PDB file of C-alpha atoms in Angstrom:
ATOM      1  CA  MET A 117       0.000   0.000   0.000  1.00 95.00           C
ATOM      2  CA  LYS A 118       1.268   3.460  -0.912  1.00 96.00           C
ATOM      3  CA  LEU A 119       0.478   6.248   1.550  1.00 96.00           C
ATOM      4  CA  GLY A 120       0.619   9.979   0.766  1.00 95.00           C
ATOM      5  CA  ILE A 121       0.623  12.698   3.438  1.00 94.00           C
ATOM      6  CA  MET A 122       0.776  16.436   2.682  1.00 92.00           C
ATOM      7  CA  GLN A 123      -0.280  19.719   4.227  1.00 90.00           C
ATOM      8  CA  PRO A 124      -3.159  21.570   2.557  1.00 89.00           C
ATOM      9  CA  TYR A 125      -2.298  24.317   0.065  1.00 87.00           C
ATOM     10  CA  PHE A 126      -4.220  27.197  -1.475  1.00 87.00           C
ATOM     11  CA  PHE A 127      -4.218  26.402  -5.226  1.00 85.00           C
ATOM     12  CA  PRO A 128      -2.101  23.232  -4.951  1.00 85.00           C
ATOM     13  CA  TYR A 129       0.605  22.702  -7.553  1.00 84.00           C
ATOM     14  CA  LEU A 130       0.234  19.970 -10.208  1.00 87.00           C
ATOM     15  CA  GLY A 131       2.622  17.601  -8.427  1.00 89.00           C
ATOM     16  CA  TYR A 132       0.252  17.593  -5.458  1.00 90.00           C
ATOM     17  CA  PHE A 133      -2.468  16.062  -7.639  1.00 93.00           C
ATOM     18  CA  ASP A 134       0.001  13.627  -9.214  1.00 95.00           C
ATOM     19  CA  LEU A 135       0.866  12.385  -5.736  1.00 94.00           C
ATOM     20  CA  ILE A 136      -2.829  11.951  -4.855  1.00 95.00           C
ATOM     21  CA  ASN A 137      -3.295   9.920  -8.039  1.00 96.00           C
ATOM     22  CA  TYR A 138      -0.204   7.771  -7.345  1.00 96.00           C
ATOM     23  CA  VAL A 139      -1.023   6.649  -3.779  1.00 97.00           C
ATOM     24  CA  ASP A 140      -3.618   4.233  -2.415  1.00 97.00           C
ATOM     25  CA  LEU A 141      -4.418   6.295   0.678  1.00 97.00           C
ATOM     26  CA  TRP A 142      -4.239  10.114   0.880  1.00 95.00           C
ATOM     27  CA  ILE A 143      -4.029  11.979   4.202  1.00 95.00           C
ATOM     28  CA  VAL A 144      -4.322  15.762   4.571  1.00 93.00           C
ATOM     29  CA  PHE A 145      -1.965  16.642   7.437  1.00 93.00           C
ATOM     30  CA  ASP A 146      -3.617  19.768   8.838  1.00 92.00           C
ATOM     31  CA  THR A 147      -2.533  19.561  12.484  1.00 92.00           C
ATOM     32  CA  PRO A 148       1.047  20.950  12.339  1.00 89.00           C
ATOM     33  CA  GLN A 149       1.831  24.547  13.201  1.00 91.00           C
ATOM     34  CA  TYR A 150       0.851  27.138  10.587  1.00 90.00           C
ATOM     35  CA  ILE A 151       3.984  28.544   8.944  1.00 86.00           C
ATOM     36  CA  ARG A 152       3.931  32.281   8.314  1.00 86.00           C
ATOM     37  CA  HIS A 153       4.762  33.135   4.679  1.00 82.00           C
ATOM     38  CA  GLY A 154       4.210  29.498   3.705  1.00 84.00           C
ATOM     39  CA  TRP A 155       1.933  28.208   0.964  1.00 86.00           C
ATOM     40  CA  VAL A 156      -1.112  27.201   3.031  1.00 87.00           C
ATOM     41  CA  ASN A 157      -2.985  30.470   2.404  1.00 89.00           C
ATOM     42  CA  ARG A 158      -1.182  31.920  -0.630  1.00 89.00           C
ATOM     43  CA  ASN A 159       0.198  31.009  -4.011  1.00 87.00           C
ATOM     44  CA  ARG A 160       1.940  32.586  -6.957  1.00 87.00           C
ATOM     45  CA  ILE A 161       0.194  32.990 -10.300  1.00 86.00           C
ATOM     46  CA  LEU A 162       1.385  34.302 -13.633  1.00 88.00           C
ATOM     47  CA  HIS A 163      -0.101  37.738 -14.306  1.00 85.00           C
ATOM     48  CA  PRO A 164      -1.134  38.251 -17.960  1.00 86.00           C
ATOM     49  CA  ASP A 165       0.522  41.699 -18.234  1.00 87.00           C
ATOM     50  CA  SER A 166       3.557  41.302 -15.981  1.00 82.00           C
ATOM     51  CA  ALA A 167       5.547  38.644 -14.185  1.00 86.00           C
ATOM     52  CA  TRP A 168       4.473  36.620 -11.143  1.00 88.00           C
ATOM     53  CA  GLN A 169       1.847  37.862  -8.720  1.00 88.00           C
ATOM     54  CA  TYR A 170       0.942  36.523  -5.276  1.00 86.00           C
ATOM     55  CA  ILE A 171      -2.671  35.774  -4.399  1.00 87.00           C
ATOM     56  CA  THR A 172      -3.336  35.469  -0.676  1.00 87.00           C
ATOM     57  CA  VAL A 173      -6.329  34.446   1.420  1.00 89.00           C
ATOM     58  CA  PRO A 174      -6.491  36.909   4.349  1.00 90.00           C
ATOM     59  CA  ILE A 175      -6.408  35.188   7.729  1.00 90.00           C
ATOM     60  CA  MET A 176      -7.208  36.325  11.272  1.00 90.00           C
ATOM     61  CA  LYS A 177      -4.475  37.018  13.783  1.00 91.00           C
ATOM     62  CA  HIS A 178      -3.463  33.923  15.715  1.00 91.00           C
ATOM     63  CA  SER A 179      -0.803  32.733  18.109  1.00 91.00           C
ATOM     64  CA  ARG A 180       2.476  31.480  16.724  1.00 87.00           C
ATOM     65  CA  LYS A 181       1.752  27.846  17.611  1.00 91.00           C
ATOM     66  CA  THR A 182      -1.726  27.670  16.055  1.00 93.00           C
ATOM     67  CA  PRO A 183      -2.230  24.506  13.974  1.00 94.00           C
ATOM     68  CA  ILE A 184      -3.290  24.854  10.348  1.00 93.00           C
ATOM     69  CA  ASN A 185      -6.760  23.445  11.004  1.00 93.00           C
ATOM     70  CA  GLN A 186      -7.527  26.259  13.476  1.00 94.00           C
ATOM     71  CA  ILE A 187      -6.595  29.174  11.195  1.00 91.00           C
ATOM     72  CA  LYS A 188      -9.631  31.328  10.392  1.00 92.00           C
ATOM     73  CA  VAL A 189     -10.238  33.275   7.164  1.00 89.00           C
ATOM     74  CA  VAL A 190     -11.112  36.973   7.493  1.00 89.00           C
ATOM     75  CA  GLN A 191     -14.783  37.063   6.443  1.00 83.00           C
ATOM     76  CA  GLU A 192     -15.058  40.850   6.014  1.00 78.00           C
ATOM     77  CA  SER A 193     -12.619  40.907   3.106  1.00 61.00           C
ATOM     78  CA  GLY A 194     -15.035  39.712   0.417  1.00 63.00           C
ATOM     79  CA  TRP A 195     -13.893  36.078   0.358  1.00 57.00           C
ATOM     80  CA  ASP A 196     -17.236  34.664   1.527  1.00 50.00           C
TER      81      ASP A 196
END
């Protein structure tokens, strides 16, 4: 049996989906500490008129040791 474990990502990269397809059992590991400036709530996209651009989901303030699964999205920002 092949097991795949990864943290969740906002707009996952193509290799993420390849890994899901390759394994027999997929686990989303959302209990580790949220990493500031990581890829859980942001990603980089190619802008049609310029180079790369970051797109970020705004999140509420939280303590440094907050796990990923307890991070809250800012609702007042138009994301709902």
